[in-house]
Amino acid sequence: MCQSEARRGPELSSAKWLHFPQLALRRRLGQLSCMSRPALKLRSWPLTVLYYLLPFGALRPLSRVGWRPVSRVALYKSVPTRLLSRAWGRLNQVELPHWLRRPVYSLYIWTFGVNMKEAAVEDLHHYRNLSEFFRRKLKPQARPVCCLHSVISPSDGKILNFGQVKNSEVEQVKGVTYSLESFLGPRTSVEDLPFPPAASCSSFRNQLVTQEGNELYHCVIYLAPGDYHCFHSPTDWTVSHRRHFPAVGATNVGSIRIYFDRDLHTNSPRYSKGSYNDFSFVTHANKEGIPMRKGEHLGEFNLGSTIVLIFEAPKDFNFKLKAGQKIRFGEALGSL
């Protein structure tokens, strides 16, 4: 009896020792849950940062008692990215003294592997600020445009993802998979859009396809800081509608400029986060919209960004790409 009780004693004390921290943690979590939503986020945010920074499993005991980290997307959204991007944009527009331009740009060229032999103006003193250097133009023959029946890359960059749109989703844009509707926004009235509503299927994906027998495809291209940052028309098409999402874009992008759209001012504090702004180029005077030719200049980024192409093509369209490969403006993405 005594030996049996002696054996049980340490087990009971060990069990009590294990349960006490969990009860204490549950009390603390209960106190957290009684807080207002902003206060709860404030208290949970530091733990979430540690959860993603520390080695895997370091904070696993917290999950056993009911705590859950804030998702990576929610954590990213909590960062004042728009403010940081505007500040970074202003900084890059500061004019550099003439004597400082060569050492600053030379450091940038060395760091990001910029090929200045392709630049229309190779003289580093020509660029008054980092923004002008970043938006440098290329020599006319530096990027020959593929003349075959194909869709070309609109920019230099790295292929992150591509393929046929499945399950009405756009895969891996900055590490996140979006539904088509959340990425493109809800449909407006039929009169404002160039495509008719789907007659037999309510799928958002099918509503974007204008011709029977076609499919919807996507391609995601990441532009690194050393890349050429103008972008061009990937094919012959007509622009009829524009939707601007103020909250979408890479962090530290000062602005995005569309050459034919003078009314578009991106990264502006006048737009509220989470909203979108529509504009139609189809008017009574111009019922066709704005025609674009393959390879024609379309716009430019003010610092690094990502291009997501969502386009319609016949079922026999074939990509000629590999995930992770580098591509240059004018090269074929795929062909019929």
Short mmCIF file of C-alpha atoms in Angstrom, two decimals:
data_model
loop_
_atom_site.label_atom_id
_atom_site.label_comp_id
_atom_site.label_asym_id
_atom_site.label_seq_id
_atom_site.Cartn_x
_atom_site.Cartn_y
_atom_site.Cartn_z
CA MET A 1 0.00 0.00 0.00
CA CYS A 2 2.66 2.42 1.00
CA GLN A 3 4.77 1.64 -2.07
CA SER A 4 1.74 2.01 -4.32
CA GLU A 5 0.87 5.35 -2.78
CA ALA A 6 4.47 6.41 -3.02
CA ARG A 7 4.46 5.69 -6.73
CA ARG A 8 1.27 7.66 -7.28
CA GLY A 9 2.46 10.69 -5.38
CA PRO A 10 4.94 12.01 -7.97
CA GLU A 11 2.48 11.32 -10.81
CA LEU A 12 -0.24 13.40 -9.11
CA SER A 13 2.11 16.23 -8.34
CA SER A 14 3.40 16.15 -11.91
CA ALA A 15 -0.16 16.28 -13.26
CA LYS A 16 -0.98 19.23 -11.03
CA TRP A 17 2.17 21.00 -12.16
CA LEU A 18 1.16 20.53 -15.81
CA HIS A 19 -2.41 21.75 -15.33
CA PHE A 20 -1.66 24.93 -13.38
CA PRO A 21 0.00 26.83 -16.29
CA GLN A 22 -2.83 25.84 -18.65
CA LEU A 23 -5.44 27.13 -16.20
CA ALA A 24 -3.46 30.33 -15.79
CA LEU A 25 -3.14 30.74 -19.53
CA ARG A 26 -6.84 30.09 -20.03
CA ARG A 27 -7.62 32.81 -17.48
CA ARG A 28 -5.35 35.21 -19.32
CA LEU A 29 -6.95 34.29 -22.65
CA GLY A 30 -10.38 34.73 -21.08
CA GLN A 31 -9.37 38.19 -19.96
CA LEU A 32 -8.16 38.91 -23.46
CA SER A 33 -11.46 37.76 -24.97
CA CYS A 34 -13.33 40.23 -22.77
CA MET A 35 -11.39 43.13 -24.23
CA SER A 36 -12.65 45.35 -26.98
CA ARG A 37 -11.66 44.32 -30.49
CA PRO A 38 -8.93 46.96 -30.96
CA ALA A 39 -7.44 46.16 -27.55
CA LEU A 40 -7.53 42.45 -28.32
CA LYS A 41 -5.65 42.99 -31.58
CA LEU A 42 -3.10 45.15 -29.77
CA ARG A 43 -2.42 42.44 -27.18
CA SER A 44 -2.40 39.58 -29.72
CA TRP A 45 -0.21 41.30 -32.32
CA PRO A 46 3.18 40.96 -30.49
CA LEU A 47 2.55 37.25 -29.86
CA THR A 48 1.66 36.77 -33.51
CA VAL A 49 4.91 38.43 -34.64
CA LEU A 50 6.88 36.12 -32.34
CA TYR A 51 4.90 33.14 -33.62
CA TYR A 52 6.08 33.76 -37.19
CA LEU A 53 9.64 34.79 -36.26
CA LEU A 54 10.56 32.13 -33.70
CA PRO A 55 11.48 28.56 -34.74
CA PHE A 56 8.56 26.29 -35.60
CA GLY A 57 6.66 25.03 -32.57
CA ALA A 58 8.18 27.47 -30.07
CA LEU A 59 4.77 28.89 -29.17
CA ARG A 60 2.83 25.67 -29.70
CA PRO A 61 1.81 25.43 -25.99
CA LEU A 62 -0.26 28.59 -26.45
CA SER A 63 -2.29 26.95 -29.23
CA ARG A 64 -3.13 24.06 -26.89
CA VAL A 65 -4.96 26.39 -24.54
CA GLY A 66 -7.01 28.18 -27.19
CA TRP A 67 -4.78 30.97 -28.54
CA ARG A 68 -4.58 31.34 -32.29
CA PRO A 69 -2.17 33.62 -34.17
CA VAL A 70 -3.46 36.32 -36.46
CA SER A 71 -3.27 35.15 -40.08
CA ARG A 72 -0.38 36.39 -42.22
CA VAL A 73 -2.82 38.30 -44.44
CA ALA A 74 -4.44 40.04 -41.45
CA LEU A 75 -1.00 40.82 -40.04
CA TYR A 76 0.06 42.34 -43.34
CA LYS A 77 -3.14 44.38 -43.53
CA SER A 78 -2.46 45.83 -40.08
CA VAL A 79 0.78 47.41 -41.33
CA PRO A 80 0.28 51.00 -42.65
CA THR A 81 1.53 50.03 -46.11
CA ARG A 82 -0.14 52.92 -47.94
CA LEU A 83 1.50 55.47 -45.66
CA LEU A 84 4.88 53.77 -46.05
CA SER A 85 4.49 53.62 -49.82
CA ARG A 86 3.61 57.32 -50.06
CA ALA A 87 6.58 58.23 -47.86
CA TRP A 88 8.90 56.06 -49.94
CA GLY A 89 7.55 57.62 -53.12
CA ARG A 90 8.25 61.13 -51.81
CA LEU A 91 11.77 60.11 -50.79
CA ASN A 92 12.54 58.80 -54.26
CA GLN A 93 11.47 62.09 -55.83
CA VAL A 94 14.04 64.10 -53.87
CA GLU A 95 16.57 65.55 -56.33
CA LEU A 96 20.12 64.31 -55.70
CA PRO A 97 23.12 66.64 -55.96
CA HIS A 98 25.00 66.19 -59.21
CA TRP A 99 28.11 64.83 -57.46
CA LEU A 100 26.10 62.24 -55.51
CA ARG A 101 24.24 60.68 -58.42
CA ARG A 102 26.99 58.43 -59.76
CA PRO A 103 27.90 56.79 -56.41
CA VAL A 104 24.22 56.31 -55.42
CA TYR A 105 23.14 54.84 -58.77
CA SER A 106 26.31 52.75 -59.05
CA LEU A 107 25.51 51.16 -55.69
CA TYR A 108 21.96 50.47 -56.88
CA ILE A 109 23.25 48.96 -60.16
CA TRP A 110 25.68 46.70 -58.30
CA THR A 111 23.10 45.63 -55.70
CA PHE A 112 20.28 44.74 -58.12
CA GLY A 113 22.22 43.80 -61.26
CA VAL A 114 20.95 46.58 -63.52
CA ASN A 115 22.12 46.40 -67.15
CA MET A 116 22.70 50.03 -68.07
CA LYS A 117 23.90 49.14 -71.58
CA GLU A 118 20.22 48.63 -72.45
CA ALA A 119 19.19 52.05 -71.13
CA ALA A 120 18.30 54.79 -73.62
CA VAL A 121 20.45 57.15 -71.53
CA GLU A 122 23.51 55.49 -69.97
CA ASP A 123 24.87 58.66 -68.33
CA LEU A 124 24.03 58.37 -64.62
CA HIS A 125 24.16 62.13 -64.12
CA HIS A 126 21.11 62.46 -66.37
CA TYR A 127 18.75 61.03 -63.71
CA ARG A 128 17.82 63.69 -61.16
CA ASN A 129 16.37 61.30 -58.57
CA LEU A 130 15.88 57.61 -57.85
CA SER A 131 12.39 57.73 -59.33
CA GLU A 132 13.68 58.86 -62.74
CA PHE A 133 16.45 56.25 -62.65
CA PHE A 134 13.95 53.55 -61.74
CA ARG A 135 11.64 54.51 -64.64
CA ARG A 136 14.49 54.65 -67.18
CA LYS A 137 13.58 53.89 -70.78
CA LEU A 138 15.31 51.30 -72.97
CA LYS A 139 16.98 51.60 -76.37
CA PRO A 140 14.48 50.99 -79.21
CA GLN A 141 15.89 47.55 -80.20
CA ALA A 142 16.60 46.29 -76.68
CA ARG A 143 13.32 44.33 -76.51
CA PRO A 144 12.17 42.94 -79.87
CA VAL A 145 8.48 42.02 -79.85
CA CYS A 146 7.53 38.49 -80.90
CA CYS A 147 5.55 38.73 -84.15
CA LEU A 148 3.91 35.30 -84.02
CA HIS A 149 0.26 34.73 -83.11
CA SER A 150 1.00 34.90 -79.42
CA VAL A 151 0.50 36.76 -76.18
CA ILE A 152 3.73 38.49 -75.14
CA SER A 153 5.09 39.36 -71.72
CA PRO A 154 4.08 42.94 -70.89
CA SER A 155 7.24 43.49 -68.81
CA ASP A 156 10.54 42.16 -67.59
CA GLY A 157 10.30 39.96 -64.51
CA LYS A 158 10.05 36.47 -63.08
CA ILE A 159 7.18 34.07 -63.76
CA LEU A 160 5.56 33.20 -60.42
CA ASN A 161 2.51 31.31 -61.62
CA PHE A 162 0.51 30.62 -64.76
CA GLY A 163 -2.14 28.34 -66.19
CA GLN A 164 -5.83 27.97 -66.83
CA VAL A 165 -8.10 29.54 -64.22
CA LYS A 166 -9.62 26.74 -62.15
CA ASN A 167 -12.22 26.88 -59.39
CA SER A 168 -12.65 30.58 -60.24
CA GLU A 169 -9.37 31.37 -58.42
CA VAL A 170 -6.19 33.29 -59.21
CA GLU A 171 -3.32 31.34 -57.66
CA GLN A 172 -0.47 32.70 -55.57
CA VAL A 173 -0.45 36.46 -55.98
CA LYS A 174 2.07 37.55 -53.32
CA GLY A 175 1.60 34.20 -51.61
CA VAL A 176 -2.20 34.44 -51.49
CA THR A 177 -4.80 32.68 -53.65
CA TYR A 178 -7.76 34.93 -54.48
CA SER A 179 -11.18 34.19 -55.85
CA LEU A 180 -11.78 35.92 -59.17
CA GLU A 181 -14.60 37.99 -57.72
CA SER A 182 -12.56 39.25 -54.75
CA PHE A 183 -9.60 40.01 -57.02
CA LEU A 184 -11.52 41.80 -59.77
CA GLY A 185 -14.33 43.13 -57.61
CA PRO A 186 -18.09 42.68 -58.04
CA ARG A 187 -19.74 43.11 -61.40
CA THR A 188 -21.29 46.46 -62.20
CA SER A 189 -24.32 46.96 -64.38
CA VAL A 190 -24.33 45.11 -67.70
CA GLU A 191 -24.30 48.37 -69.67
CA ASP A 192 -20.91 49.32 -68.21
CA LEU A 193 -19.13 46.10 -69.16
CA PRO A 194 -17.96 44.85 -72.57
CA PHE A 195 -19.17 41.28 -72.00
CA PRO A 196 -22.75 39.96 -71.70
CA PRO A 197 -24.03 38.07 -68.66
CA ALA A 198 -23.78 34.28 -68.75
CA ALA A 199 -27.04 32.80 -69.99
CA SER A 200 -26.78 29.29 -68.58
CA CYS A 201 -24.22 29.50 -65.79
CA SER A 202 -23.96 31.88 -62.87
CA SER A 203 -20.25 31.25 -62.36
CA PHE A 204 -18.29 34.49 -62.13
CA ARG A 205 -15.56 32.88 -64.22
CA ASN A 206 -17.96 32.03 -67.05
CA GLN A 207 -19.32 35.56 -67.04
CA LEU A 208 -15.86 36.82 -68.04
CA VAL A 209 -15.64 34.62 -71.14
CA THR A 210 -17.11 36.36 -74.19
CA GLN A 211 -16.86 33.62 -76.84
CA GLU A 212 -18.00 30.03 -76.71
CA GLY A 213 -15.10 27.56 -76.75
CA ASN A 214 -12.69 29.95 -75.02
CA GLU A 215 -11.10 29.51 -71.60
CA LEU A 216 -9.80 31.91 -68.97
CA TYR A 217 -6.06 31.97 -68.22
CA HIS A 218 -3.81 33.80 -65.76
CA CYS A 219 -0.12 34.65 -65.51
CA VAL A 220 1.67 36.33 -62.58
CA ILE A 221 4.92 38.23 -63.24
CA TYR A 222 7.07 39.72 -60.44
CA LEU A 223 9.21 42.76 -61.23
CA ALA A 224 12.41 42.95 -59.15
CA PRO A 225 14.02 46.32 -58.28
CA GLY A 226 16.64 45.90 -61.02
CA ASP A 227 14.15 45.18 -63.80
CA TYR A 228 12.92 47.51 -66.53
CA HIS A 229 9.73 48.94 -64.98
CA CYS A 230 7.65 50.12 -67.90
CA PHE A 231 4.91 47.75 -69.01
CA HIS A 232 3.35 47.27 -72.43
CA SER A 233 0.28 45.85 -74.12
CA PRO A 234 0.51 42.03 -74.24
CA THR A 235 -1.69 41.76 -77.35
CA ASP A 236 -4.02 43.70 -79.65
CA TRP A 237 -7.09 44.68 -77.65
CA THR A 238 -9.42 47.54 -76.76
CA VAL A 239 -9.64 49.13 -73.31
CA SER A 240 -13.27 49.81 -72.45
CA HIS A 241 -13.30 49.82 -68.64
CA ARG A 242 -10.89 50.57 -65.79
CA ARG A 243 -11.21 49.65 -62.12
CA HIS A 244 -8.76 51.10 -59.62
CA PHE A 245 -8.21 49.45 -56.24
CA PRO A 246 -6.36 51.98 -53.98
CA ALA A 247 -5.31 49.23 -51.54
CA VAL A 248 -3.75 46.93 -54.14
CA GLY A 249 -0.07 47.17 -55.10
CA ALA A 250 3.36 46.27 -53.82
CA THR A 251 4.58 47.85 -50.61
CA ASN A 252 6.85 50.86 -51.27
CA VAL A 253 5.46 51.49 -54.74
CA GLY A 254 5.33 55.27 -55.03
CA SER A 255 2.74 55.26 -57.81
CA ILE A 256 1.52 53.50 -60.95
CA ARG A 257 1.02 55.53 -64.11
CA ILE A 258 -1.19 54.59 -67.09
CA TYR A 259 -0.21 56.74 -70.05
CA PHE A 260 -3.65 57.12 -71.67
CA ASP A 261 -5.49 57.59 -68.33
CA ARG A 262 -4.68 61.07 -67.07
CA ASP A 263 -7.45 60.98 -64.47
CA LEU A 264 -5.90 58.02 -62.64
CA HIS A 265 -3.88 59.05 -59.56
CA THR A 266 -2.73 56.03 -57.58
CA ASN A 267 -1.50 55.88 -53.99
CA SER A 268 -3.47 58.99 -53.08
CA PRO A 269 -4.84 59.63 -49.55
CA ARG A 270 -8.15 60.78 -51.02
CA TYR A 271 -9.12 57.15 -51.69
CA SER A 272 -10.40 55.05 -48.80
CA LYS A 273 -8.83 51.66 -48.20
CA GLY A 274 -10.91 48.76 -49.46
CA SER A 275 -12.83 50.81 -52.00
CA TYR A 276 -12.56 50.74 -55.78
CA ASN A 277 -13.10 53.33 -58.50
CA ASP A 278 -14.56 52.59 -61.93
CA PHE A 279 -14.14 54.54 -65.14
CA SER A 280 -15.53 53.76 -68.58
CA PHE A 281 -13.70 54.73 -71.78
CA VAL A 282 -16.78 53.97 -73.85
CA THR A 283 -18.70 57.20 -74.45
CA HIS A 284 -21.27 58.52 -76.91
CA ALA A 285 -18.42 60.06 -78.88
CA ASN A 286 -16.23 56.96 -78.66
CA LYS A 287 -18.21 53.74 -78.56
CA GLU A 288 -15.19 51.49 -79.10
CA GLY A 289 -12.90 52.52 -76.25
CA ILE A 290 -9.10 52.86 -76.49
CA PRO A 291 -7.35 50.55 -79.00
CA MET A 292 -3.99 49.10 -77.94
CA ARG A 293 -1.46 47.38 -80.18
CA LYS A 294 0.78 44.53 -79.06
CA GLY A 295 3.99 45.95 -77.59
CA GLU A 296 2.65 49.51 -77.28
CA HIS A 297 3.63 51.44 -74.14
CA LEU A 298 0.90 51.06 -71.53
CA GLY A 299 2.32 52.46 -68.28
CA GLU A 300 5.06 52.37 -65.65
CA PHE A 301 5.69 51.47 -62.02
CA ASN A 302 7.42 53.72 -59.55
CA LEU A 303 9.35 50.93 -57.74
CA GLY A 304 8.87 47.16 -57.72
CA SER A 305 5.53 45.51 -58.33
CA THR A 306 3.66 42.51 -59.74
CA ILE A 307 1.60 42.15 -62.92
CA VAL A 308 -1.35 39.75 -62.97
CA LEU A 309 -2.67 38.98 -66.44
CA ILE A 310 -6.15 37.45 -66.66
CA PHE A 311 -7.13 36.85 -70.25
CA GLU A 312 -9.42 34.87 -72.50
CA ALA A 313 -8.06 32.56 -75.19
CA PRO A 314 -9.07 29.45 -77.16
CA LYS A 315 -8.81 26.05 -75.48
CA ASP A 316 -5.72 25.13 -77.50
CA PHE A 317 -3.69 28.03 -76.09
CA ASN A 318 -0.34 26.72 -74.78
CA PHE A 319 1.96 28.48 -72.34
CA LYS A 320 5.67 28.25 -73.13
CA LEU A 321 6.84 28.98 -69.62
CA LYS A 322 8.33 27.46 -66.48
CA ALA A 323 7.57 28.67 -62.99
CA GLY A 324 10.48 30.73 -61.67
CA GLN A 325 11.97 31.56 -65.05
CA LYS A 326 13.09 35.07 -65.98
CA ILE A 327 11.30 36.70 -68.89
CA ARG A 328 11.67 39.96 -70.76
CA PHE A 329 9.15 42.26 -72.32
CA GLY A 330 8.32 41.18 -75.87
CA GLU A 331 8.96 37.46 -75.36
CA ALA A 332 6.08 35.05 -75.96
CA LEU A 333 4.07 33.81 -72.97
CA GLY A 334 2.34 31.23 -75.17
CA SER A 335 0.77 30.68 -78.56
CA LEU A 336 -2.17 29.06 -80.31
#
